[in-house]
Amino acid sequence: MPSQLVDKYFRIESLPHIWCPGCGNGIVTRSIVKAIDNLGLDQDKVCIVSGIGCSSRASGYLDFNTIHTTHGRALAFATGIKFANPDLHVIVITGDGDCAAIGGNHLIHAARRNIDITTVVFNNNIYGMTGGQYSPTTPTGDKGTTAPYGNIDANFDLCDLAKAAGATYVSRATVYAANMIIKQVEDGVKNKGFSFIETITTCPTYYGRKNKKGDAVDMMTYLKENTINKTAYDKLPEEKRENKIVVGELYKGQRPEYVEKYNKIIESF
Ligand SMILES: Cc1ncc(C[n+]2csc(CCOP(=O)(O)OP(=O)(O)O)c2C)c(N)n1
Ligand code: SF4
């Protein structure tokens, strides 16, 4: 990362970070910072909210208004912050466990309300911080410390979930293509409503090791070879669609934003 971005947006005194070699969390974090820089947002008008997990540690490294909350509750805190300070650009950083297991209820209601928050999920398909338990996005059949013989649950498609719950911007990208993450975070922040960006990231230490996915380079190669843009995917015959990671803007809608609706009621009295 160019040093001026580090100097401007990172709390140097909080580094080095805790992430393992080959972890994709740095790529997503850097992409969020680059998107904020590209948008020219005032640093003091950005609030980064995270839960608990390896990914959620990102908030502590970044020099904005930041809050490192409790596991699964980032969106609940973010909702309060946005209500109290509608001028802030609120960006939530959350892991797949944080967002879709303990925090799943907050996710569906934030999306349902279409509150103007941009949520970036770092989906590594596992609980990284606590040692590799399976999460709601661990593919069926894959292993975790709590599923040593293979996970029998059906895994969530987080983007389908967010769209069905009411998000007005939904997209997916992988850490193999960081430029796509940057563009999606920019588009998510520009969307006046609930934006949901799923980034597929690498955890070689737990997900990779438990599922014999090789090293970080092998995991990156897998992302490269199995990713397909939504437009191309829609043209594929059914039999060629299996196991593809569909990336790009997956949904864009328009509905009134929650805080604006609420404030109109307050002003009417
Ligand atoms: C209420 C509560 N329950 C459980 C935990 C333990 N815990 C901390 S992080 C975590 C899961 C982390 O997985 P994920 O959210 O996917 O993030 P990652 O570490 O993979 O980035 C759990 C279960 C906790 N801190 N608080
Ligand atoms: S355990 Fe996994 S998610 Fe956590 S820092 Fe290491 S590689 Fe990254």
PDB file of C-alpha atoms and ligand atoms in Angstrom:
ATOM      1  CA  MET A   1       0.000   0.000   0.000  1.00  0.00           C
ATOM      2  CA  PRO A   2       1.433   3.451  -0.832  1.00  0.00           C
ATOM      3  CA  SER A   3       2.833   4.869   2.385  1.00  0.00           C
ATOM      4  CA  GLN A   4       0.709   8.033   2.181  1.00  0.00           C
ATOM      5  CA  LEU A   5      -2.425   5.860   2.542  1.00  0.00           C
ATOM      6  CA  VAL A   6      -0.913   4.106   5.552  1.00  0.00           C
ATOM      7  CA  ASP A   7       0.207   7.372   7.135  1.00  0.00           C
ATOM      8  CA  LYS A   8      -3.160   9.008   6.586  1.00  0.00           C
ATOM      9  CA  TYR A   9      -5.608   6.238   7.433  1.00  0.00           C
ATOM     10  CA  PHE A  10      -3.856   3.785   9.773  1.00  0.00           C
ATOM     11  CA  ARG A  11      -3.028   4.062  13.468  1.00  0.00           C
ATOM     12  CA  ILE A  12       0.623   3.226  13.083  1.00  0.00           C
ATOM     13  CA  GLU A  13       0.982   2.684  16.826  1.00  0.00           C
ATOM     14  CA  SER A  14      -1.543  -0.200  16.655  1.00  0.00           C
ATOM     15  CA  LEU A  15       0.539  -2.136  14.131  1.00  0.00           C
ATOM     16  CA  PRO A  16       1.763  -4.790  13.478  1.00  0.00           C
ATOM     17  CA  HIS A  17      -1.595  -6.437  12.923  1.00  0.00           C
ATOM     18  CA  ILE A  18      -2.503  -9.867  14.287  1.00  0.00           C
ATOM     19  CA  TRP A  19      -3.359 -11.524  10.972  1.00  0.00           C
ATOM     20  CA  CYS A  20      -1.593 -14.703   9.817  1.00  0.00           C
ATOM     21  CA  PRO A  21       0.583 -14.758   6.709  1.00  0.00           C
ATOM     22  CA  GLY A  22      -1.698 -15.344   3.703  1.00  0.00           C
ATOM     23  CA  CYS A  23      -4.832 -14.073   5.446  1.00  0.00           C
ATOM     24  CA  GLY A  24      -7.026 -12.038   3.103  1.00  0.00           C
ATOM     25  CA  ASN A  25      -8.164  -9.578   5.782  1.00  0.00           C
ATOM     26  CA  GLY A  26      -5.470  -7.056   4.879  1.00  0.00           C
ATOM     27  CA  ILE A  27      -6.627  -6.958   1.265  1.00  0.00           C
ATOM     28  CA  VAL A  28     -10.217  -6.191   2.248  1.00  0.00           C
ATOM     29  CA  THR A  29      -9.151  -3.597   4.812  1.00  0.00           C
ATOM     30  CA  ARG A  30      -6.884  -1.876   2.309  1.00  0.00           C
ATOM     31  CA  SER A  31      -9.715  -1.902  -0.269  1.00  0.00           C
ATOM     32  CA  ILE A  32     -12.091  -0.179   2.160  1.00  0.00           C
ATOM     33  CA  VAL A  33      -9.475   2.499   2.870  1.00  0.00           C
ATOM     34  CA  LYS A  34      -8.793   2.998  -0.836  1.00  0.00           C
ATOM     35  CA  ALA A  35     -12.528   3.350  -1.550  1.00  0.00           C
ATOM     36  CA  ILE A  36     -12.857   6.001   1.173  1.00  0.00           C
ATOM     37  CA  ASP A  37      -9.848   7.827  -0.244  1.00  0.00           C
ATOM     38  CA  ASN A  38     -11.216   7.643  -3.811  1.00  0.00           C
ATOM     39  CA  LEU A  39     -14.537   9.054  -2.615  1.00  0.00           C
ATOM     40  CA  GLY A  40     -12.692  11.892  -0.878  1.00  0.00           C
ATOM     41  CA  LEU A  41     -14.684  11.427   2.324  1.00  0.00           C
ATOM     42  CA  ASP A  42     -13.782  13.573   5.315  1.00  0.00           C
ATOM     43  CA  GLN A  43     -12.009  11.199   7.714  1.00  0.00           C
ATOM     44  CA  ASP A  44     -13.910  12.682  10.642  1.00  0.00           C
ATOM     45  CA  LYS A  45     -17.218  11.957   8.914  1.00  0.00           C
ATOM     46  CA  VAL A  46     -16.536   8.233   8.594  1.00  0.00           C
ATOM     47  CA  CYS A  47     -17.383   5.781  11.346  1.00  0.00           C
ATOM     48  CA  ILE A  48     -16.150   2.200  11.152  1.00  0.00           C
ATOM     49  CA  VAL A  49     -18.019  -0.247  13.373  1.00  0.00           C
ATOM     50  CA  SER A  50     -16.942  -3.854  13.854  1.00  0.00           C
ATOM     51  CA  GLY A  51     -17.960  -6.872  15.925  1.00  0.00           C
ATOM     52  CA  ILE A  52     -15.517  -9.463  17.254  1.00  0.00           C
ATOM     53  CA  GLY A  53     -13.358 -11.778  15.173  1.00  0.00           C
ATOM     54  CA  CYS A  54     -10.076 -11.681  13.264  1.00  0.00           C
ATOM     55  CA  SER A  55     -11.699  -9.500  10.604  1.00  0.00           C
ATOM     56  CA  SER A  56     -13.290  -7.208  13.165  1.00  0.00           C
ATOM     57  CA  ARG A  57      -9.833  -6.292  14.461  1.00  0.00           C
ATOM     58  CA  ALA A  58      -9.533  -4.048  11.379  1.00  0.00           C
ATOM     59  CA  SER A  59     -11.413  -1.204  13.089  1.00  0.00           C
ATOM     60  CA  GLY A  60      -8.636  -0.827  15.670  1.00  0.00           C
ATOM     61  CA  TYR A  61      -5.987  -0.331  12.983  1.00  0.00           C
ATOM     62  CA  LEU A  62      -7.880   2.427  11.177  1.00  0.00           C
ATOM     63  CA  ASP A  63      -7.801   6.130  11.952  1.00  0.00           C
ATOM     64  CA  PHE A  64     -11.440   7.155  11.627  1.00  0.00           C
ATOM     65  CA  ASN A  65     -14.159   7.290  14.246  1.00  0.00           C
ATOM     66  CA  THR A  66     -14.057   3.601  15.117  1.00  0.00           C
ATOM     67  CA  ILE A  67     -15.806   1.292  17.508  1.00  0.00           C
ATOM     68  CA  HIS A  68     -14.883  -2.334  18.139  1.00  0.00           C
ATOM     69  CA  THR A  69     -18.086  -3.671  19.679  1.00  0.00           C
ATOM     70  CA  THR A  70     -19.263  -7.096  20.860  1.00  0.00           C
ATOM     71  CA  HIS A  71     -19.626 -10.295  18.858  1.00  0.00           C
ATOM     72  CA  GLY A  72     -22.537 -10.091  16.438  1.00  0.00           C
ATOM     73  CA  ARG A  73     -23.731  -6.661  17.502  1.00  0.00           C
ATOM     74  CA  ALA A  74     -21.902  -4.353  15.081  1.00  0.00           C
ATOM     75  CA  LEU A  75     -25.091  -3.564  13.169  1.00  0.00           C
ATOM     76  CA  ALA A  76     -27.011  -2.809  16.348  1.00  0.00           C
ATOM     77  CA  PHE A  77     -24.335  -0.287  17.404  1.00  0.00           C
ATOM     78  CA  ALA A  78     -24.119   1.063  13.860  1.00  0.00           C
ATOM     79  CA  THR A  79     -27.878   1.633  13.774  1.00  0.00           C
ATOM     80  CA  GLY A  80     -27.695   3.770  16.917  1.00  0.00           C
ATOM     81  CA  ILE A  81     -24.691   5.688  15.600  1.00  0.00           C
ATOM     82  CA  LYS A  82     -26.407   6.452  12.286  1.00  0.00           C
ATOM     83  CA  PHE A  83     -29.597   7.568  14.060  1.00  0.00           C
ATOM     84  CA  ALA A  84     -27.702   9.941  16.323  1.00  0.00           C
ATOM     85  CA  ASN A  85     -25.376  11.222  13.572  1.00  0.00           C
ATOM     86  CA  PRO A  86     -27.102  10.964  10.176  1.00  0.00           C
ATOM     87  CA  ASP A  87     -24.202  12.884   8.547  1.00  0.00           C
ATOM     88  CA  LEU A  88     -21.709  10.125   9.279  1.00  0.00           C
ATOM     89  CA  HIS A  89     -20.812   7.538   6.649  1.00  0.00           C
ATOM     90  CA  VAL A  90     -21.203   4.387   8.712  1.00  0.00           C
ATOM     91  CA  ILE A  91     -19.289   1.326   7.504  1.00  0.00           C
ATOM     92  CA  VAL A  92     -19.606  -2.019   9.283  1.00  0.00           C
ATOM     93  CA  ILE A  93     -16.816  -4.588   9.196  1.00  0.00           C
ATOM     94  CA  THR A  94     -17.968  -8.067  10.170  1.00  0.00           C
ATOM     95  CA  GLY A  95     -17.024 -11.744   9.807  1.00  0.00           C
ATOM     96  CA  ASP A  96     -19.348 -14.417   8.437  1.00  0.00           C
ATOM     97  CA  GLY A  97     -19.947 -15.739  11.968  1.00  0.00           C
ATOM     98  CA  ASP A  98     -20.341 -12.260  13.410  1.00  0.00           C
ATOM     99  CA  CYS A  99     -22.748 -11.224  10.663  1.00  0.00           C
ATOM    100  CA  ALA A 100     -24.779 -14.337   9.936  1.00  0.00           C
ATOM    101  CA  ALA A 101     -24.699 -16.528  13.077  1.00  0.00           C
ATOM    102  CA  ILE A 102     -24.967 -14.489  16.298  1.00  0.00           C
ATOM    103  CA  GLY A 103     -25.591 -11.297  14.304  1.00  0.00           C
ATOM    104  CA  GLY A 104     -28.001 -12.755  11.748  1.00  0.00           C
ATOM    105  CA  ASN A 105     -31.045 -11.144  13.318  1.00  0.00           C
ATOM    106  CA  HIS A 106     -29.436  -7.685  13.265  1.00  0.00           C
ATOM    107  CA  LEU A 107     -28.521  -8.205   9.626  1.00  0.00           C
ATOM    108  CA  ILE A 108     -32.027  -8.987   8.430  1.00  0.00           C
ATOM    109  CA  HIS A 109     -33.549  -6.087  10.338  1.00  0.00           C
ATOM    110  CA  ALA A 110     -30.952  -3.533   9.217  1.00  0.00           C
ATOM    111  CA  ALA A 111     -31.633  -4.651   5.642  1.00  0.00           C
ATOM    112  CA  ARG A 112     -35.396  -4.590   6.183  1.00  0.00           C
ATOM    113  CA  ARG A 113     -35.191  -1.015   7.444  1.00  0.00           C
ATOM    114  CA  ASN A 114     -32.928   0.043   4.565  1.00  0.00           C
ATOM    115  CA  ILE A 115     -30.862   2.099   6.981  1.00  0.00           C
ATOM    116  CA  ASP A 116     -27.982   3.942   5.307  1.00  0.00           C
ATOM    117  CA  ILE A 117     -25.128   1.704   6.449  1.00  0.00           C
ATOM    118  CA  THR A 118     -22.529  -0.025   4.287  1.00  0.00           C
ATOM    119  CA  THR A 119     -21.761  -3.511   5.549  1.00  0.00           C
ATOM    120  CA  VAL A 120     -18.621  -5.297   4.382  1.00  0.00           C
ATOM    121  CA  VAL A 121     -18.568  -8.981   5.318  1.00  0.00           C
ATOM    122  CA  PHE A 122     -15.182 -10.689   5.400  1.00  0.00           C
ATOM    123  CA  ASN A 123     -16.385 -14.191   4.501  1.00  0.00           C
ATOM    124  CA  ASN A 124     -13.645 -16.756   5.139  1.00  0.00           C
ATOM    125  CA  ASN A 125     -16.206 -19.574   5.569  1.00  0.00           C
ATOM    126  CA  ILE A 126     -15.185 -20.273   9.171  1.00  0.00           C
ATOM    127  CA  TYR A 127     -14.723 -18.804  12.653  1.00  0.00           C
ATOM    128  CA  GLY A 128     -11.096 -17.731  12.449  1.00  0.00           C
ATOM    129  CA  MET A 129     -10.486 -16.084  15.785  1.00  0.00           C
ATOM    130  CA  THR A 130     -11.779 -18.910  17.961  1.00  0.00           C
ATOM    131  CA  GLY A 131      -9.989 -21.720  16.163  1.00  0.00           C
ATOM    132  CA  GLY A 132     -11.972 -22.935  13.171  1.00  0.00           C
ATOM    133  CA  GLN A 133     -15.539 -23.727  14.191  1.00  0.00           C
ATOM    134  CA  TYR A 134     -17.893 -23.994  11.209  1.00  0.00           C
ATOM    135  CA  SER A 135     -20.049 -20.973  10.396  1.00  0.00           C
ATOM    136  CA  PRO A 136     -23.323 -20.411   8.520  1.00  0.00           C
ATOM    137  CA  THR A 137     -21.297 -19.989   5.314  1.00  0.00           C
ATOM    138  CA  THR A 138     -19.152 -23.110   5.657  1.00  0.00           C
ATOM    139  CA  PRO A 139     -20.119 -25.109   2.561  1.00  0.00           C
ATOM    140  CA  THR A 140     -22.077 -28.294   3.273  1.00  0.00           C
ATOM    141  CA  GLY A 141     -19.643 -31.167   3.678  1.00  0.00           C
ATOM    142  CA  ASP A 142     -16.670 -28.974   4.600  1.00  0.00           C
ATOM    143  CA  LYS A 143     -14.927 -29.416   7.929  1.00  0.00           C
ATOM    144  CA  GLY A 144     -14.384 -27.301  11.003  1.00  0.00           C
ATOM    145  CA  THR A 145     -13.346 -28.108  14.577  1.00  0.00           C
ATOM    146  CA  THR A 146     -17.067 -28.453  15.405  1.00  0.00           C
ATOM    147  CA  ALA A 147     -17.743 -30.480  12.254  1.00  0.00           C
ATOM    148  CA  PRO A 148     -14.845 -32.933  12.126  1.00  0.00           C
ATOM    149  CA  TYR A 149     -16.742 -35.330   9.845  1.00  0.00           C
ATOM    150  CA  GLY A 150     -18.149 -32.601   7.578  1.00  0.00           C
ATOM    151  CA  ASN A 151     -20.807 -29.952   8.088  1.00  0.00           C
ATOM    152  CA  ILE A 152     -24.343 -31.244   7.503  1.00  0.00           C
ATOM    153  CA  ASP A 153     -25.980 -27.784   7.508  1.00  0.00           C
ATOM    154  CA  ALA A 154     -26.997 -26.018   4.328  1.00  0.00           C
ATOM    155  CA  ASN A 155     -24.857 -22.912   3.979  1.00  0.00           C
ATOM    156  CA  PHE A 156     -26.289 -19.435   3.516  1.00  0.00           C
ATOM    157  CA  ASP A 157     -25.890 -17.444   0.337  1.00  0.00           C
ATOM    158  CA  LEU A 158     -25.377 -14.165   2.223  1.00  0.00           C
ATOM    159  CA  CYS A 159     -26.155 -11.985  -0.788  1.00  0.00           C
ATOM    160  CA  ASP A 160     -29.480 -13.738  -1.414  1.00  0.00           C
ATOM    161  CA  LEU A 161     -30.252 -13.325   2.280  1.00  0.00           C
ATOM    162  CA  ALA A 162     -29.472  -9.592   2.288  1.00  0.00           C
ATOM    163  CA  LYS A 163     -31.465  -8.996  -0.880  1.00  0.00           C
ATOM    164  CA  ALA A 164     -34.472 -10.948   0.380  1.00  0.00           C
ATOM    165  CA  ALA A 165     -34.365  -9.014   3.665  1.00  0.00           C
ATOM    166  CA  GLY A 166     -34.464  -5.666   1.848  1.00  0.00           C
ATOM    167  CA  ALA A 167     -30.943  -4.388   1.165  1.00  0.00           C
ATOM    168  CA  THR A 168     -30.878  -1.901  -1.710  1.00  0.00           C
ATOM    169  CA  TYR A 169     -27.300  -2.579  -2.828  1.00  0.00           C
ATOM    170  CA  VAL A 170     -25.886  -6.111  -2.852  1.00  0.00           C
ATOM    171  CA  SER A 171     -22.586  -7.236  -4.339  1.00  0.00           C
ATOM    172  CA  ARG A 172     -19.840  -9.830  -4.039  1.00  0.00           C
ATOM    173  CA  ALA A 173     -16.120  -9.823  -4.803  1.00  0.00           C
ATOM    174  CA  THR A 174     -13.093 -11.872  -3.809  1.00  0.00           C
ATOM    175  CA  VAL A 175      -9.701 -10.929  -2.412  1.00  0.00           C
ATOM    176  CA  TYR A 176      -8.188 -12.130  -5.678  1.00  0.00           C
ATOM    177  CA  ALA A 177      -9.663  -9.033  -7.359  1.00  0.00           C
ATOM    178  CA  ALA A 178      -9.201  -6.195  -4.897  1.00  0.00           C
ATOM    179  CA  ASN A 179     -10.124  -3.518  -7.442  1.00  0.00           C
ATOM    180  CA  MET A 180     -13.620  -4.957  -7.552  1.00  0.00           C
ATOM    181  CA  ILE A 181     -13.918  -4.650  -3.765  1.00  0.00           C
ATOM    182  CA  ILE A 182     -12.822  -1.000  -3.961  1.00  0.00           C
ATOM    183  CA  LYS A 183     -15.436  -0.179  -6.610  1.00  0.00           C
ATOM    184  CA  GLN A 184     -18.153  -2.010  -4.681  1.00  0.00           C
ATOM    185  CA  VAL A 185     -17.400  -0.218  -1.425  1.00  0.00           C
ATOM    186  CA  GLU A 186     -17.555   3.081  -3.302  1.00  0.00           C
ATOM    187  CA  ASP A 187     -20.928   2.121  -4.812  1.00  0.00           C
ATOM    188  CA  GLY A 188     -22.163   0.863  -1.466  1.00  0.00           C
ATOM    189  CA  VAL A 189     -21.292   4.112   0.303  1.00  0.00           C
ATOM    190  CA  LYS A 190     -22.945   6.120  -2.486  1.00  0.00           C
ATOM    191  CA  ASN A 191     -26.162   4.102  -2.155  1.00  0.00           C
ATOM    192  CA  LYS A 192     -28.589   5.887   0.156  1.00  0.00           C
ATOM    193  CA  GLY A 193     -29.782   2.816   2.022  1.00  0.00           C
ATOM    194  CA  PHE A 194     -28.536  -0.520   3.301  1.00  0.00           C
ATOM    195  CA  SER A 195     -25.591  -1.771   1.257  1.00  0.00           C
ATOM    196  CA  PHE A 196     -24.237  -5.275   1.619  1.00  0.00           C
ATOM    197  CA  ILE A 197     -20.861  -6.283   0.190  1.00  0.00           C
ATOM    198  CA  GLU A 198     -19.701  -9.859   0.604  1.00  0.00           C
ATOM    199  CA  THR A 199     -15.957 -10.276   0.196  1.00  0.00           C
ATOM    200  CA  ILE A 200     -14.749 -13.855  -0.132  1.00  0.00           C
ATOM    201  CA  THR A 201     -11.474 -13.992   1.737  1.00  0.00           C
ATOM    202  CA  THR A 202      -8.789 -16.530   2.603  1.00  0.00           C
ATOM    203  CA  CYS A 203      -8.128 -18.163   5.972  1.00  0.00           C
ATOM    204  CA  PRO A 204      -5.316 -20.609   5.233  1.00  0.00           C
ATOM    205  CA  THR A 205      -4.783 -21.224   8.944  1.00  0.00           C
ATOM    206  CA  TYR A 206      -8.170 -22.773   9.711  1.00  0.00           C
ATOM    207  CA  TYR A 207     -10.526 -23.103   6.740  1.00  0.00           C
ATOM    208  CA  GLY A 208      -7.689 -23.905   4.364  1.00  0.00           C
ATOM    209  CA  ARG A 209      -5.908 -26.355   6.658  1.00  0.00           C
ATOM    210  CA  LYS A 210      -9.051 -28.171   7.821  1.00  0.00           C
ATOM    211  CA  ASN A 211     -10.264 -28.601   4.260  1.00  0.00           C
ATOM    212  CA  LYS A 212      -6.963 -29.366   2.540  1.00  0.00           C
ATOM    213  CA  LYS A 213      -7.163 -26.280   0.367  1.00  0.00           C
ATOM    214  CA  GLY A 214      -3.389 -25.879   0.224  1.00  0.00           C
ATOM    215  CA  ASP A 215      -1.506 -22.719   1.079  1.00  0.00           C
ATOM    216  CA  ALA A 216      -2.547 -19.098   0.601  1.00  0.00           C
ATOM    217  CA  VAL A 217      -1.379 -19.105  -3.031  1.00  0.00           C
ATOM    218  CA  ASP A 218      -3.450 -22.231  -3.764  1.00  0.00           C
ATOM    219  CA  MET A 219      -6.468 -20.580  -2.153  1.00  0.00           C
ATOM    220  CA  MET A 220      -5.983 -17.445  -4.256  1.00  0.00           C
ATOM    221  CA  THR A 221      -5.633 -19.583  -7.385  1.00  0.00           C
ATOM    222  CA  TYR A 222      -8.895 -21.305  -6.496  1.00  0.00           C
ATOM    223  CA  LEU A 223     -10.635 -17.932  -6.224  1.00  0.00           C
ATOM    224  CA  LYS A 224      -9.164 -16.848  -9.550  1.00  0.00           C
ATOM    225  CA  GLU A 225     -10.256 -20.011 -11.353  1.00  0.00           C
ATOM    226  CA  ASN A 226     -13.742 -20.342  -9.892  1.00  0.00           C
ATOM    227  CA  THR A 227     -14.993 -16.778 -10.000  1.00  0.00           C
ATOM    228  CA  ILE A 228     -17.410 -15.625 -12.653  1.00  0.00           C
ATOM    229  CA  ASN A 229     -19.089 -12.302 -13.287  1.00  0.00           C
ATOM    230  CA  LYS A 230     -22.875 -12.278 -12.865  1.00  0.00           C
ATOM    231  CA  THR A 231     -23.527 -11.377 -16.507  1.00  0.00           C
ATOM    232  CA  ALA A 232     -21.477 -14.361 -17.740  1.00  0.00           C
ATOM    233  CA  TYR A 233     -22.976 -16.641 -15.074  1.00  0.00           C
ATOM    234  CA  ASP A 234     -26.522 -15.831 -16.184  1.00  0.00           C
ATOM    235  CA  LYS A 235     -25.634 -17.134 -19.681  1.00  0.00           C
ATOM    236  CA  LEU A 236     -24.124 -20.416 -18.412  1.00  0.00           C
ATOM    237  CA  PRO A 237     -26.113 -23.630 -18.822  1.00  0.00           C
ATOM    238  CA  GLU A 238     -27.356 -25.077 -15.518  1.00  0.00           C
ATOM    239  CA  GLU A 239     -24.844 -27.955 -15.474  1.00  0.00           C
ATOM    240  CA  LYS A 240     -21.857 -25.592 -15.587  1.00  0.00           C
ATOM    241  CA  ARG A 241     -23.000 -23.362 -12.717  1.00  0.00           C
ATOM    242  CA  GLU A 242     -22.121 -25.581  -9.763  1.00  0.00           C
ATOM    243  CA  ASN A 243     -19.556 -24.240  -7.273  1.00  0.00           C
ATOM    244  CA  LYS A 244     -19.030 -20.986  -9.154  1.00  0.00           C
ATOM    245  CA  ILE A 245     -18.417 -17.845  -7.105  1.00  0.00           C
ATOM    246  CA  VAL A 246     -20.646 -15.231  -8.716  1.00  0.00           C
ATOM    247  CA  VAL A 247     -19.215 -11.728  -8.376  1.00  0.00           C
ATOM    248  CA  GLY A 248     -20.259  -8.212  -9.306  1.00  0.00           C
ATOM    249  CA  GLU A 249     -23.231  -6.051  -8.463  1.00  0.00           C
ATOM    250  CA  LEU A 250     -25.978  -8.578  -7.761  1.00  0.00           C
ATOM    251  CA  TYR A 251     -28.842  -6.259  -6.884  1.00  0.00           C
ATOM    252  CA  LYS A 252     -29.652  -2.556  -6.875  1.00  0.00           C
ATOM    253  CA  GLY A 253     -33.027  -1.299  -5.705  1.00  0.00           C
ATOM    254  CA  GLN A 254     -34.575   1.873  -4.404  1.00  0.00           C
ATOM    255  CA  ARG A 255     -36.647   2.336  -1.255  1.00  0.00           C
ATOM    256  CA  PRO A 256     -36.969   5.182   1.240  1.00  0.00           C
ATOM    257  CA  GLU A 257     -34.097   5.274   3.729  1.00  0.00           C
ATOM    258  CA  TYR A 258     -34.939   4.609   7.384  1.00  0.00           C
ATOM    259  CA  VAL A 259     -33.375   7.570   9.219  1.00  0.00           C
ATOM    260  CA  GLU A 260     -34.805  10.026   6.684  1.00  0.00           C
ATOM    261  CA  LYS A 261     -38.272   8.533   7.153  1.00  0.00           C
ATOM    262  CA  TYR A 262     -37.916   8.696  10.928  1.00  0.00           C
ATOM    263  CA  ASN A 263     -36.676  12.296  10.910  1.00  0.00           C
ATOM    264  CA  LYS A 264     -39.612  13.374   8.740  1.00  0.00           C
ATOM    265  CA  ILE A 265     -41.975  12.153  11.448  1.00  0.00           C
ATOM    266  CA  ILE A 266     -40.002  13.974  14.152  1.00  0.00           C
ATOM    267  CA  GLU A 267     -40.008  17.213  12.106  1.00  0.00           C
ATOM    268  CA  SER A 268     -43.768  16.996  11.592  1.00  0.00           C
ATOM    269  CA  PHE A 269     -44.413  17.582  15.318  1.00  0.00           C
TER     270      PHE A 269
HETATM  271  C1  LIG B   1     -21.225 -13.334  22.761  1.00  0.00           C
HETATM  272  C2  LIG B   1     -19.973 -13.993  22.273  1.00  0.00           C
HETATM  273  N1  LIG B   1     -20.041 -15.254  21.831  1.00  0.00           N
HETATM  274  C3  LIG B   1     -18.940 -15.865  21.356  1.00  0.00           C
HETATM  275  C4  LIG B   1     -17.741 -15.204  21.350  1.00  0.00           C
HETATM  276  C5  LIG B   1     -16.507 -15.915  20.868  1.00  0.00           C
HETATM  277  N2  LIG B   1     -16.146 -15.519  19.511  1.00  0.00           N
HETATM  278  C6  LIG B   1     -15.276 -14.520  19.291  1.00  0.00           C
HETATM  279  S1  LIG B   1     -14.974 -14.283  17.657  1.00  0.00           S
HETATM  280  C7  LIG B   1     -16.011 -15.569  17.254  1.00  0.00           C
HETATM  281  C8  LIG B   1     -16.226 -16.002  15.827  1.00  0.00           C
HETATM  282  C9  LIG B   1     -15.359 -15.338  14.828  1.00  0.00           C
HETATM  283  O1  LIG B   1     -15.713 -15.731  13.531  1.00  0.00           O
HETATM  284  P1  LIG B   1     -16.147 -14.680  12.443  1.00  0.00           P
HETATM  285  O2  LIG B   1     -17.160 -13.755  12.955  1.00  0.00           O
HETATM  286  O3  LIG B   1     -16.505 -15.431  11.209  1.00  0.00           O
HETATM  287  O4  LIG B   1     -14.819 -13.809  12.228  1.00  0.00           O
HETATM  288  P2  LIG B   1     -13.347 -14.237  11.811  1.00  0.00           P
HETATM  289  O5  LIG B   1     -12.588 -14.442  13.085  1.00  0.00           O
HETATM  290  O6  LIG B   1     -13.415 -15.481  10.975  1.00  0.00           O
HETATM  291  O7  LIG B   1     -12.857 -13.066  11.031  1.00  0.00           O
HETATM  292  C10 LIG B   1     -16.594 -16.132  18.372  1.00  0.00           C
HETATM  293  C11 LIG B   1     -17.539 -17.266  18.347  1.00  0.00           C
HETATM  294  C12 LIG B   1     -17.719 -13.877  21.825  1.00  0.00           C
HETATM  295  N3  LIG B   1     -16.581 -13.155  21.794  1.00  0.00           N
HETATM  296  N4  LIG B   1     -18.845 -13.305  22.281  1.00  0.00           N
HETATM  297  S1  SF4 B   2      -7.020 -17.387  11.720  1.00  0.00           S
HETATM  298 FE1  SF4 B   2      -7.647 -17.155   9.577  1.00  0.00          FE
HETATM  299  S2  SF4 B   2      -8.945 -15.298   9.517  1.00  0.00           S
HETATM  300 FE2  SF4 B   2      -7.777 -15.274  11.454  1.00  0.00          FE
HETATM  301  S3  SF4 B   2      -5.937 -14.077  10.989  1.00  0.00           S
HETATM  302 FE3  SF4 B   2      -5.403 -16.223  10.675  1.00  0.00          FE
HETATM  303  S4  SF4 B   2      -5.782 -16.589   8.484  1.00  0.00           S
HETATM  304 FE4  SF4 B   2      -6.828 -14.686   9.037  1.00  0.00          FE
END
